[in-house]
Amino acid sequence: MSNMQRLKSTLLNKSNDKWYENGQLYTGIIFFDKPDHQLEAYEVKNGEIIRPYVSPCQRGLSSPIQIDSTEFCNEIDDIYGSRGIPQLYKNKLYKGMSYIFVEGRCDLEFYTHEDGISENRIDWNTLSYEPKEFLLNYLDDGVMYSYNEHSNEINFTYYCSLVEKNNDEKVGIRYTKPLDTVGYFEVVSNTLITKSYMDSPIPVPDVYRVLSNYESFIFSKSIRLDIDQSLIQDLFNTWIESNSFIHVESMSINGLDGLENFNFFGNKKIFRKLKEIRLNKATSTIQINQLREHMPHTNIIILNY
């Protein structure tokens, strides 16, 4: 029950033990005010309370109380966006769940640790109740999700450290929604096959759609690729077949050791607009020379990191 309304009980009506919003049975999260800015939160389905609400920010973490910190949220003082200002409650460092409301509609929920510093947080659009931004870092499970949308540009990262299997999974993507073009893509292990990124407790269907169609990506003019060496050859073969590089003018790339040859870099039908390639300083001299051999008129830039 993630992407749904999150309302104070004062915005709802109760009749015959069921909750209504504007005459319709309510489905969503309901918050009840308690003394000292404390809250009770429940999941509601078809007007009936079914269970206490546990925020995705709180998964696996304790929270003896929940508070409405709208009037004293640490975000108010954090004018530089450092997220290093502690959350206080009754003049003490607060550990637990906090919620912020705009006219009774929850637009931010976050968890703070013993030092009052928040890590897990979700910013909600109070009109659509889709996420604007979230960071969920489940340390005990070795899993992290992050997402943000700004000016029609969407960023999403999923990371899982599978200690018992000595294997990490990761996928990261940035794409422009109206153009449906990808500007950044990172992948480790077989994440594209397992689709384990879809286990995110906050559904992001647009991201899932783009990642599920990775074979037909269309890349932006400037792209950054960080590809697992075991995957890069197959992915490049697929993207060449799909004409994915048609718009690319500048490319930053890691993972070249996985390429069997560099012949396609010299194909003007594939990279018809490519003007520069950016490589980190760890790139081997052999790889750099191969690129220069196949792309003598392309600017090869070695970055200092």
PDB file of C-alpha atoms in Angstrom:
ATOM      1  CA  MET A   1       0.000   0.000   0.000  1.00  0.00           C
ATOM      2  CA  SER A   2       2.463   2.635  -1.140  1.00  0.00           C
ATOM      3  CA  ASN A   3       1.202   5.003  -3.809  1.00  0.00           C
ATOM      4  CA  MET A   4      -2.076   6.103  -2.281  1.00  0.00           C
ATOM      5  CA  GLN A   5      -3.573   8.986  -0.354  1.00  0.00           C
ATOM      6  CA  ARG A   6      -2.162   9.816   3.077  1.00  0.00           C
ATOM      7  CA  LEU A   7      -4.619  11.998   4.975  1.00  0.00           C
ATOM      8  CA  LYS A   8      -5.336  13.264   8.472  1.00  0.00           C
ATOM      9  CA  SER A   9      -8.634  11.963   9.872  1.00  0.00           C
ATOM     10  CA  THR A  10      -9.879  15.568   9.959  1.00  0.00           C
ATOM     11  CA  LEU A  11     -10.180  15.469   6.147  1.00  0.00           C
ATOM     12  CA  LEU A  12     -12.428  12.384   6.262  1.00  0.00           C
ATOM     13  CA  ASN A  13     -15.898  11.523   7.503  1.00  0.00           C
ATOM     14  CA  LYS A  14     -16.907   8.460   9.470  1.00  0.00           C
ATOM     15  CA  SER A  15     -20.275   6.749   9.084  1.00  0.00           C
ATOM     16  CA  ASN A  16     -21.353   3.278  10.227  1.00  0.00           C
ATOM     17  CA  ASP A  17     -17.764   2.545  11.319  1.00  0.00           C
ATOM     18  CA  LYS A  18     -16.411   3.297   7.833  1.00  0.00           C
ATOM     19  CA  TRP A  19     -14.310   6.190   6.606  1.00  0.00           C
ATOM     20  CA  TYR A  20     -15.328   8.314   3.620  1.00  0.00           C
ATOM     21  CA  GLU A  21     -13.740  11.041   1.528  1.00  0.00           C
ATOM     22  CA  ASN A  22     -16.148  13.269  -0.387  1.00  0.00           C
ATOM     23  CA  GLY A  23     -18.859  10.625  -0.103  1.00  0.00           C
ATOM     24  CA  GLN A  24     -16.647   7.791  -1.391  1.00  0.00           C
ATOM     25  CA  LEU A  25     -15.272   4.920   0.676  1.00  0.00           C
ATOM     26  CA  TYR A  26     -11.698   5.800   1.523  1.00  0.00           C
ATOM     27  CA  THR A  27      -8.687   3.664   0.661  1.00  0.00           C
ATOM     28  CA  GLY A  28      -5.309   4.911   1.827  1.00  0.00           C
ATOM     29  CA  ILE A  29      -3.421   5.836   4.976  1.00  0.00           C
ATOM     30  CA  ILE A  30      -5.200   7.647   7.814  1.00  0.00           C
ATOM     31  CA  PHE A  31      -3.434   9.616  10.532  1.00  0.00           C
ATOM     32  CA  PHE A  32      -4.970  10.401  13.923  1.00  0.00           C
ATOM     33  CA  ASP A  33      -3.609  13.256  16.020  1.00  0.00           C
ATOM     34  CA  LYS A  34      -2.635  12.477  19.615  1.00  0.00           C
ATOM     35  CA  PRO A  35      -1.295  14.740  22.368  1.00  0.00           C
ATOM     36  CA  ASP A  36       2.234  16.169  22.134  1.00  0.00           C
ATOM     37  CA  HIS A  37       2.322  16.026  18.313  1.00  0.00           C
ATOM     38  CA  GLN A  38       2.156  12.242  18.345  1.00  0.00           C
ATOM     39  CA  LEU A  39       0.295  10.240  15.693  1.00  0.00           C
ATOM     40  CA  GLU A  40      -1.390   6.939  15.088  1.00  0.00           C
ATOM     41  CA  ALA A  41      -1.384   5.697  11.488  1.00  0.00           C
ATOM     42  CA  TYR A  42      -3.431   2.930   9.867  1.00  0.00           C
ATOM     43  CA  GLU A  43      -4.031   1.393   6.490  1.00  0.00           C
ATOM     44  CA  VAL A  44      -7.622   1.716   5.287  1.00  0.00           C
ATOM     45  CA  LYS A  45      -9.275  -0.305   2.526  1.00  0.00           C
ATOM     46  CA  ASN A  46     -12.788   0.434   1.294  1.00  0.00           C
ATOM     47  CA  GLY A  47     -13.434   2.523   4.380  1.00  0.00           C
ATOM     48  CA  GLU A  48     -12.302  -0.062   6.928  1.00  0.00           C
ATOM     49  CA  ILE A  49      -9.126   0.097   9.011  1.00  0.00           C
ATOM     50  CA  ILE A  50      -7.243  -3.125   8.351  1.00  0.00           C
ATOM     51  CA  ARG A  51      -3.884  -2.762  10.112  1.00  0.00           C
ATOM     52  CA  PRO A  52      -1.418  -0.262  11.613  1.00  0.00           C
ATOM     53  CA  TYR A  53       0.635   1.521   8.977  1.00  0.00           C
ATOM     54  CA  VAL A  54       4.368   0.839   8.923  1.00  0.00           C
ATOM     55  CA  SER A  55       6.216   3.237   6.637  1.00  0.00           C
ATOM     56  CA  PRO A  56       8.713   1.821   4.112  1.00  0.00           C
ATOM     57  CA  CYS A  57      11.184   4.174   5.838  1.00  0.00           C
ATOM     58  CA  GLN A  58      10.830   2.169   9.028  1.00  0.00           C
ATOM     59  CA  ARG A  59      11.232  -1.380   7.709  1.00  0.00           C
ATOM     60  CA  GLY A  60      13.246  -3.346  10.246  1.00  0.00           C
ATOM     61  CA  LEU A  61      13.672  -0.282  12.478  1.00  0.00           C
ATOM     62  CA  SER A  62      12.093   0.497  15.843  1.00  0.00           C
ATOM     63  CA  SER A  63       9.875   3.507  16.489  1.00  0.00           C
ATOM     64  CA  PRO A  64       8.120   3.624  19.876  1.00  0.00           C
ATOM     65  CA  ILE A  65       6.161   6.694  18.770  1.00  0.00           C
ATOM     66  CA  GLN A  66       5.336   8.530  15.559  1.00  0.00           C
ATOM     67  CA  ILE A  67       5.256  12.302  15.427  1.00  0.00           C
ATOM     68  CA  ASP A  68       3.840  15.118  13.326  1.00  0.00           C
ATOM     69  CA  SER A  69       6.886  17.364  13.053  1.00  0.00           C
ATOM     70  CA  THR A  70       5.335  19.829  10.602  1.00  0.00           C
ATOM     71  CA  GLU A  71       5.852  22.729  12.995  1.00  0.00           C
ATOM     72  CA  PHE A  72       9.387  21.805  14.074  1.00  0.00           C
ATOM     73  CA  CYS A  73      10.837  19.716  11.273  1.00  0.00           C
ATOM     74  CA  ASN A  74      14.621  19.766  10.860  1.00  0.00           C
ATOM     75  CA  GLU A  75      14.008  20.345   7.144  1.00  0.00           C
ATOM     76  CA  ILE A  76      12.927  23.912   7.944  1.00  0.00           C
ATOM     77  CA  ASP A  77      16.377  24.790   9.306  1.00  0.00           C
ATOM     78  CA  ASP A  78      18.238  22.846   6.625  1.00  0.00           C
ATOM     79  CA  ILE A  79      18.309  25.689   4.096  1.00  0.00           C
ATOM     80  CA  TYR A  80      21.405  24.281   2.356  1.00  0.00           C
ATOM     81  CA  GLY A  81      19.984  20.768   1.947  1.00  0.00           C
ATOM     82  CA  SER A  82      22.803  19.137   3.899  1.00  0.00           C
ATOM     83  CA  ARG A  83      20.445  16.760   5.722  1.00  0.00           C
ATOM     84  CA  GLY A  84      22.851  16.982   8.655  1.00  0.00           C
ATOM     85  CA  ILE A  85      20.648  18.969  11.030  1.00  0.00           C
ATOM     86  CA  PRO A  86      19.192  16.670  13.720  1.00  0.00           C
ATOM     87  CA  GLN A  87      15.494  16.190  14.328  1.00  0.00           C
ATOM     88  CA  LEU A  88      14.510  17.199  17.855  1.00  0.00           C
ATOM     89  CA  TYR A  89      11.428  16.272  19.851  1.00  0.00           C
ATOM     90  CA  LYS A  90      10.830  17.839  23.274  1.00  0.00           C
ATOM     91  CA  ASN A  91      14.315  19.325  23.037  1.00  0.00           C
ATOM     92  CA  LYS A  92      15.956  15.913  22.699  1.00  0.00           C
ATOM     93  CA  LEU A  93      17.392  14.004  19.756  1.00  0.00           C
ATOM     94  CA  TYR A  94      14.556  12.016  18.224  1.00  0.00           C
ATOM     95  CA  LYS A  95      14.716   8.420  17.018  1.00  0.00           C
ATOM     96  CA  GLY A  96      11.715   7.219  15.040  1.00  0.00           C
ATOM     97  CA  MET A  97       9.203   8.148  12.356  1.00  0.00           C
ATOM     98  CA  SER A  98       8.312  11.720  11.500  1.00  0.00           C
ATOM     99  CA  TYR A  99       5.634  12.991   9.129  1.00  0.00           C
ATOM    100  CA  ILE A 100       5.110  16.402   7.537  1.00  0.00           C
ATOM    101  CA  PHE A 101       1.680  17.572   6.367  1.00  0.00           C
ATOM    102  CA  VAL A 102       0.376  20.271   4.059  1.00  0.00           C
ATOM    103  CA  GLU A 103      -3.250  21.063   4.916  1.00  0.00           C
ATOM    104  CA  GLY A 104      -3.672  17.575   6.357  1.00  0.00           C
ATOM    105  CA  ARG A 105      -2.020  15.757   3.425  1.00  0.00           C
ATOM    106  CA  CYS A 106       1.243  13.963   4.091  1.00  0.00           C
ATOM    107  CA  ASP A 107       3.988  15.135   1.735  1.00  0.00           C
ATOM    108  CA  LEU A 108       7.061  13.830   3.586  1.00  0.00           C
ATOM    109  CA  GLU A 109       7.795  10.855   5.819  1.00  0.00           C
ATOM    110  CA  PHE A 110      11.223  10.056   7.189  1.00  0.00           C
ATOM    111  CA  TYR A 111      13.027   8.017   9.827  1.00  0.00           C
ATOM    112  CA  THR A 112      15.703   9.452  12.114  1.00  0.00           C
ATOM    113  CA  HIS A 113      18.287   7.433  14.036  1.00  0.00           C
ATOM    114  CA  GLU A 114      19.694   7.944  17.551  1.00  0.00           C
ATOM    115  CA  ASP A 115      21.568  11.037  16.421  1.00  0.00           C
ATOM    116  CA  GLY A 116      18.401  12.551  14.982  1.00  0.00           C
ATOM    117  CA  ILE A 117      19.791  12.412  11.437  1.00  0.00           C
ATOM    118  CA  SER A 118      17.440  11.132   8.755  1.00  0.00           C
ATOM    119  CA  GLU A 119      18.402   8.621   6.089  1.00  0.00           C
ATOM    120  CA  ASN A 120      15.285   6.845   4.880  1.00  0.00           C
ATOM    121  CA  ARG A 121      12.768   9.341   3.509  1.00  0.00           C
ATOM    122  CA  ILE A 122       9.950   9.671   0.975  1.00  0.00           C
ATOM    123  CA  ASP A 123       8.716  12.912  -0.585  1.00  0.00           C
ATOM    124  CA  TRP A 124       5.177  12.581  -1.946  1.00  0.00           C
ATOM    125  CA  ASN A 125       3.238  14.549  -4.517  1.00  0.00           C
ATOM    126  CA  THR A 126       0.085  15.351  -2.539  1.00  0.00           C
ATOM    127  CA  LEU A 127      -2.032  15.580  -5.704  1.00  0.00           C
ATOM    128  CA  SER A 128      -1.083  12.370  -7.501  1.00  0.00           C
ATOM    129  CA  TYR A 129       0.431  10.553  -4.485  1.00  0.00           C
ATOM    130  CA  GLU A 130       3.272   9.410  -6.673  1.00  0.00           C
ATOM    131  CA  PRO A 131       6.777   9.769  -5.195  1.00  0.00           C
ATOM    132  CA  LYS A 132       8.816  12.852  -6.030  1.00  0.00           C
ATOM    133  CA  GLU A 133      11.892  11.451  -4.328  1.00  0.00           C
ATOM    134  CA  PHE A 134      12.876   8.625  -1.990  1.00  0.00           C
ATOM    135  CA  LEU A 135      15.908   7.022  -0.421  1.00  0.00           C
ATOM    136  CA  LEU A 136      15.470   3.683   1.311  1.00  0.00           C
ATOM    137  CA  ASN A 137      18.586   2.046   2.696  1.00  0.00           C
ATOM    138  CA  TYR A 138      17.917  -1.312   4.367  1.00  0.00           C
ATOM    139  CA  LEU A 139      21.278  -2.015   5.957  1.00  0.00           C
ATOM    140  CA  ASP A 140      20.341  -5.379   7.486  1.00  0.00           C
ATOM    141  CA  ASP A 141      19.295  -6.691   4.061  1.00  0.00           C
ATOM    142  CA  GLY A 142      22.076  -4.975   2.133  1.00  0.00           C
ATOM    143  CA  VAL A 143      19.503  -3.323  -0.136  1.00  0.00           C
ATOM    144  CA  MET A 144      19.204   0.301  -1.227  1.00  0.00           C
ATOM    145  CA  TYR A 145      16.699   2.099  -3.469  1.00  0.00           C
ATOM    146  CA  SER A 146      16.836   5.739  -4.542  1.00  0.00           C
ATOM    147  CA  TYR A 147      14.610   7.746  -6.849  1.00  0.00           C
ATOM    148  CA  ASN A 148      14.053  11.340  -7.810  1.00  0.00           C
ATOM    149  CA  GLU A 149      12.209  13.207 -10.528  1.00  0.00           C
ATOM    150  CA  HIS A 150      13.099  16.766 -11.475  1.00  0.00           C
ATOM    151  CA  SER A 151      12.138  18.696 -14.619  1.00  0.00           C
ATOM    152  CA  ASN A 152      10.987  15.489 -16.341  1.00  0.00           C
ATOM    153  CA  GLU A 153      14.350  13.811 -15.658  1.00  0.00           C
ATOM    154  CA  ILE A 154      14.081  10.618 -13.627  1.00  0.00           C
ATOM    155  CA  ASN A 155      16.908   8.966 -11.686  1.00  0.00           C
ATOM    156  CA  PHE A 156      16.637   5.510 -10.130  1.00  0.00           C
ATOM    157  CA  THR A 157      19.199   3.255  -8.454  1.00  0.00           C
ATOM    158  CA  TYR A 158      18.857  -0.218  -6.993  1.00  0.00           C
ATOM    159  CA  TYR A 159      21.713  -1.918  -5.182  1.00  0.00           C
ATOM    160  CA  CYS A 160      21.838  -5.249  -3.364  1.00  0.00           C
ATOM    161  CA  SER A 161      24.896  -6.766  -1.743  1.00  0.00           C
ATOM    162  CA  LEU A 162      24.338 -10.527  -1.574  1.00  0.00           C
ATOM    163  CA  VAL A 163      26.989 -11.363   0.999  1.00  0.00           C
ATOM    164  CA  GLU A 164      26.113 -15.035   1.267  1.00  0.00           C
ATOM    165  CA  LYS A 165      26.523 -15.437  -2.498  1.00  0.00           C
ATOM    166  CA  ASN A 166      29.530 -13.100  -2.753  1.00  0.00           C
ATOM    167  CA  ASN A 167      27.683 -11.248  -5.466  1.00  0.00           C
ATOM    168  CA  ASP A 168      26.331  -7.724  -5.895  1.00  0.00           C
ATOM    169  CA  GLU A 169      23.412  -6.610  -8.021  1.00  0.00           C
ATOM    170  CA  LYS A 170      23.048  -3.060  -9.193  1.00  0.00           C
ATOM    171  CA  VAL A 171      21.192  -1.052 -11.763  1.00  0.00           C
ATOM    172  CA  GLY A 172      21.104   2.705 -12.150  1.00  0.00           C
ATOM    173  CA  ILE A 173      19.383   4.779 -14.797  1.00  0.00           C
ATOM    174  CA  ARG A 174      18.663   8.389 -15.687  1.00  0.00           C
ATOM    175  CA  TYR A 175      16.219   9.112 -18.455  1.00  0.00           C
ATOM    176  CA  THR A 176      14.231  12.020 -19.811  1.00  0.00           C
ATOM    177  CA  LYS A 177      10.567  11.205 -19.618  1.00  0.00           C
ATOM    178  CA  PRO A 178       9.084  13.187 -22.572  1.00  0.00           C
ATOM    179  CA  LEU A 179      11.844  12.088 -24.984  1.00  0.00           C
ATOM    180  CA  ASP A 180      12.163   8.588 -23.501  1.00  0.00           C
ATOM    181  CA  THR A 181      15.952   8.801 -23.881  1.00  0.00           C
ATOM    182  CA  VAL A 182      18.573   7.391 -21.515  1.00  0.00           C
ATOM    183  CA  GLY A 183      21.448   9.605 -20.361  1.00  0.00           C
ATOM    184  CA  TYR A 184      23.020   7.333 -17.757  1.00  0.00           C
ATOM    185  CA  PHE A 185      22.993   3.577 -17.315  1.00  0.00           C
ATOM    186  CA  GLU A 186      24.841   1.309 -14.911  1.00  0.00           C
ATOM    187  CA  VAL A 187      24.396  -2.414 -14.440  1.00  0.00           C
ATOM    188  CA  VAL A 188      26.157  -5.108 -12.413  1.00  0.00           C
ATOM    189  CA  SER A 189      25.420  -8.841 -12.427  1.00  0.00           C
ATOM    190  CA  ASN A 190      22.187 -10.275 -13.869  1.00  0.00           C
ATOM    191  CA  THR A 191      19.856  -7.611 -12.473  1.00  0.00           C
ATOM    192  CA  LEU A 192      18.215  -7.032 -15.850  1.00  0.00           C
ATOM    193  CA  ILE A 193      17.163 -10.675 -15.937  1.00  0.00           C
ATOM    194  CA  THR A 194      16.086 -11.163 -12.324  1.00  0.00           C
ATOM    195  CA  LYS A 195      14.362  -7.732 -12.276  1.00  0.00           C
ATOM    196  CA  SER A 196      14.932  -7.680  -8.527  1.00  0.00           C
ATOM    197  CA  TYR A 197      14.756  -3.876  -8.670  1.00  0.00           C
ATOM    198  CA  MET A 198      10.973  -4.315  -8.918  1.00  0.00           C
ATOM    199  CA  ASP A 199      10.925  -5.342  -5.252  1.00  0.00           C
ATOM    200  CA  SER A 200      11.067  -1.650  -4.355  1.00  0.00           C
ATOM    201  CA  PRO A 201       8.410  -0.934  -1.692  1.00  0.00           C
ATOM    202  CA  ILE A 202       7.575   2.258  -3.612  1.00  0.00           C
ATOM    203  CA  PRO A 203       6.407   1.218  -7.097  1.00  0.00           C
ATOM    204  CA  VAL A 204       7.813   3.297  -9.969  1.00  0.00           C
ATOM    205  CA  PRO A 205       6.139   1.821 -13.079  1.00  0.00           C
ATOM    206  CA  ASP A 206       7.773   4.220 -15.554  1.00  0.00           C
ATOM    207  CA  VAL A 207      11.224   3.112 -14.392  1.00  0.00           C
ATOM    208  CA  TYR A 208      10.245  -0.558 -14.581  1.00  0.00           C
ATOM    209  CA  ARG A 209       8.952  -0.047 -18.132  1.00  0.00           C
ATOM    210  CA  VAL A 210      12.171   1.584 -19.320  1.00  0.00           C
ATOM    211  CA  LEU A 211      14.434  -1.003 -17.678  1.00  0.00           C
ATOM    212  CA  SER A 212      12.333  -3.894 -18.975  1.00  0.00           C
ATOM    213  CA  ASN A 213      12.916  -2.518 -22.485  1.00  0.00           C
ATOM    214  CA  TYR A 214      16.666  -2.094 -22.060  1.00  0.00           C
ATOM    215  CA  GLU A 215      17.266  -3.870 -25.371  1.00  0.00           C
ATOM    216  CA  SER A 216      15.709  -0.938 -27.253  1.00  0.00           C
ATOM    217  CA  PHE A 217      17.183   2.010 -25.328  1.00  0.00           C
ATOM    218  CA  ILE A 218      17.586   5.261 -27.237  1.00  0.00           C
ATOM    219  CA  PHE A 219      20.471   7.172 -25.693  1.00  0.00           C
ATOM    220  CA  SER A 220      20.674  10.932 -25.233  1.00  0.00           C
ATOM    221  CA  LYS A 221      23.241  13.209 -26.933  1.00  0.00           C
ATOM    222  CA  SER A 222      25.505  12.884 -23.889  1.00  0.00           C
ATOM    223  CA  ILE A 223      25.612   9.537 -22.090  1.00  0.00           C
ATOM    224  CA  ARG A 224      27.475   7.807 -19.285  1.00  0.00           C
ATOM    225  CA  LEU A 225      27.723   4.018 -19.295  1.00  0.00           C
ATOM    226  CA  ASP A 226      29.143   1.908 -16.462  1.00  0.00           C
ATOM    227  CA  ILE A 227      28.657  -1.683 -17.579  1.00  0.00           C
ATOM    228  CA  ASP A 228      29.711  -4.960 -15.994  1.00  0.00           C
ATOM    229  CA  GLN A 229      32.509  -6.397 -18.163  1.00  0.00           C
ATOM    230  CA  SER A 230      30.640  -9.681 -18.459  1.00  0.00           C
ATOM    231  CA  LEU A 231      27.638  -7.883 -19.969  1.00  0.00           C
ATOM    232  CA  ILE A 232      29.037  -5.099 -22.127  1.00  0.00           C
ATOM    233  CA  GLN A 233      29.618  -7.087 -25.333  1.00  0.00           C
ATOM    234  CA  ASP A 234      26.115  -8.551 -25.436  1.00  0.00           C
ATOM    235  CA  LEU A 235      24.538  -5.211 -24.537  1.00  0.00           C
ATOM    236  CA  PHE A 236      26.498  -3.321 -27.183  1.00  0.00           C
ATOM    237  CA  ASN A 237      25.568  -5.923 -29.797  1.00  0.00           C
ATOM    238  CA  THR A 238      21.920  -5.490 -28.848  1.00  0.00           C
ATOM    239  CA  TRP A 239      22.054  -1.680 -28.828  1.00  0.00           C
ATOM    240  CA  ILE A 240      23.840  -1.590 -32.191  1.00  0.00           C
ATOM    241  CA  GLU A 241      21.075  -3.753 -33.627  1.00  0.00           C
ATOM    242  CA  SER A 242      18.486  -1.348 -32.178  1.00  0.00           C
ATOM    243  CA  ASN A 243      20.334   1.757 -33.444  1.00  0.00           C
ATOM    244  CA  SER A 244      20.430   2.988 -29.833  1.00  0.00           C
ATOM    245  CA  PHE A 245      23.418   5.328 -30.387  1.00  0.00           C
ATOM    246  CA  ILE A 246      21.863   7.370 -33.180  1.00  0.00           C
ATOM    247  CA  HIS A 247      21.856  10.653 -31.168  1.00  0.00           C
ATOM    248  CA  VAL A 248      25.050  10.181 -29.138  1.00  0.00           C
ATOM    249  CA  GLU A 249      27.653  12.956 -29.425  1.00  0.00           C
ATOM    250  CA  SER A 250      29.557  12.437 -26.160  1.00  0.00           C
ATOM    251  CA  MET A 251      30.066   9.142 -24.326  1.00  0.00           C
ATOM    252  CA  SER A 252      31.628   8.422 -20.928  1.00  0.00           C
ATOM    253  CA  ILE A 253      32.206   4.697 -20.553  1.00  0.00           C
ATOM    254  CA  ASN A 254      33.591   2.100 -18.119  1.00  0.00           C
ATOM    255  CA  GLY A 255      33.804  -1.643 -18.728  1.00  0.00           C
ATOM    256  CA  LEU A 256      35.761  -1.689 -22.005  1.00  0.00           C
ATOM    257  CA  ASP A 257      37.758  -4.749 -20.879  1.00  0.00           C
ATOM    258  CA  GLY A 258      34.706  -6.835 -21.664  1.00  0.00           C
ATOM    259  CA  LEU A 259      34.652  -5.933 -25.367  1.00  0.00           C
ATOM    260  CA  GLU A 260      36.015  -8.542 -27.746  1.00  0.00           C
ATOM    261  CA  ASN A 261      36.882  -5.967 -30.391  1.00  0.00           C
ATOM    262  CA  PHE A 262      36.466  -2.269 -31.122  1.00  0.00           C
ATOM    263  CA  ASN A 263      35.555  -2.478 -34.816  1.00  0.00           C
ATOM    264  CA  PHE A 264      32.049  -1.060 -34.444  1.00  0.00           C
ATOM    265  CA  PHE A 265      33.426   2.179 -32.967  1.00  0.00           C
ATOM    266  CA  GLY A 266      34.663   3.096 -36.413  1.00  0.00           C
ATOM    267  CA  ASN A 267      31.280   2.480 -38.054  1.00  0.00           C
ATOM    268  CA  LYS A 268      29.769   5.863 -38.948  1.00  0.00           C
ATOM    269  CA  LYS A 269      26.338   4.283 -39.392  1.00  0.00           C
ATOM    270  CA  ILE A 270      26.359   3.306 -35.707  1.00  0.00           C
ATOM    271  CA  PHE A 271      28.105   6.327 -34.201  1.00  0.00           C
ATOM    272  CA  ARG A 272      27.270   8.912 -36.837  1.00  0.00           C
ATOM    273  CA  LYS A 273      27.368  11.877 -34.392  1.00  0.00           C
ATOM    274  CA  LEU A 274      29.934  10.757 -31.827  1.00  0.00           C
ATOM    275  CA  LYS A 275      32.534  13.499 -31.237  1.00  0.00           C
ATOM    276  CA  GLU A 276      34.182  12.500 -27.946  1.00  0.00           C
ATOM    277  CA  ILE A 277      34.689   9.556 -25.608  1.00  0.00           C
ATOM    278  CA  ARG A 278      35.519  10.087 -21.936  1.00  0.00           C
ATOM    279  CA  LEU A 279      37.457   7.419 -20.029  1.00  0.00           C
ATOM    280  CA  ASN A 280      38.633   7.261 -16.429  1.00  0.00           C
ATOM    281  CA  LYS A 281      42.351   7.177 -15.710  1.00  0.00           C
ATOM    282  CA  ALA A 282      42.221   3.436 -14.880  1.00  0.00           C
ATOM    283  CA  THR A 283      41.531   2.626 -18.530  1.00  0.00           C
ATOM    284  CA  SER A 284      44.431   0.629 -19.955  1.00  0.00           C
ATOM    285  CA  THR A 285      46.730   2.030 -22.636  1.00  0.00           C
ATOM    286  CA  ILE A 286      45.764  -0.894 -24.882  1.00  0.00           C
ATOM    287  CA  GLN A 287      42.101   0.100 -24.758  1.00  0.00           C
ATOM    288  CA  ILE A 288      42.885   3.756 -25.384  1.00  0.00           C
ATOM    289  CA  ASN A 289      45.063   2.918 -28.370  1.00  0.00           C
ATOM    290  CA  GLN A 290      42.414   0.630 -29.837  1.00  0.00           C
ATOM    291  CA  LEU A 291      39.846   3.401 -29.619  1.00  0.00           C
ATOM    292  CA  ARG A 292      42.209   5.882 -31.248  1.00  0.00           C
ATOM    293  CA  GLU A 293      42.947   3.404 -34.014  1.00  0.00           C
ATOM    294  CA  HIS A 294      39.274   2.893 -34.844  1.00  0.00           C
ATOM    295  CA  MET A 295      38.205   6.495 -34.189  1.00  0.00           C
ATOM    296  CA  PRO A 296      41.068   8.734 -35.326  1.00  0.00           C
ATOM    297  CA  HIS A 297      38.811  11.775 -35.629  1.00  0.00           C
ATOM    298  CA  THR A 298      37.117  11.351 -32.245  1.00  0.00           C
ATOM    299  CA  ASN A 299      38.383  13.218 -29.192  1.00  0.00           C
ATOM    300  CA  ILE A 300      39.519  10.724 -26.529  1.00  0.00           C
ATOM    301  CA  ILE A 301      39.521  12.376 -23.077  1.00  0.00           C
ATOM    302  CA  ILE A 302      41.115  10.781 -20.014  1.00  0.00           C
ATOM    303  CA  LEU A 303      39.432  11.936 -16.797  1.00  0.00           C
ATOM    304  CA  ASN A 304      41.317  12.335 -13.516  1.00  0.00           C
ATOM    305  CA  TYR A 305      39.327   9.840 -11.445  1.00  0.00           C
TER     306      TYR A 305
END
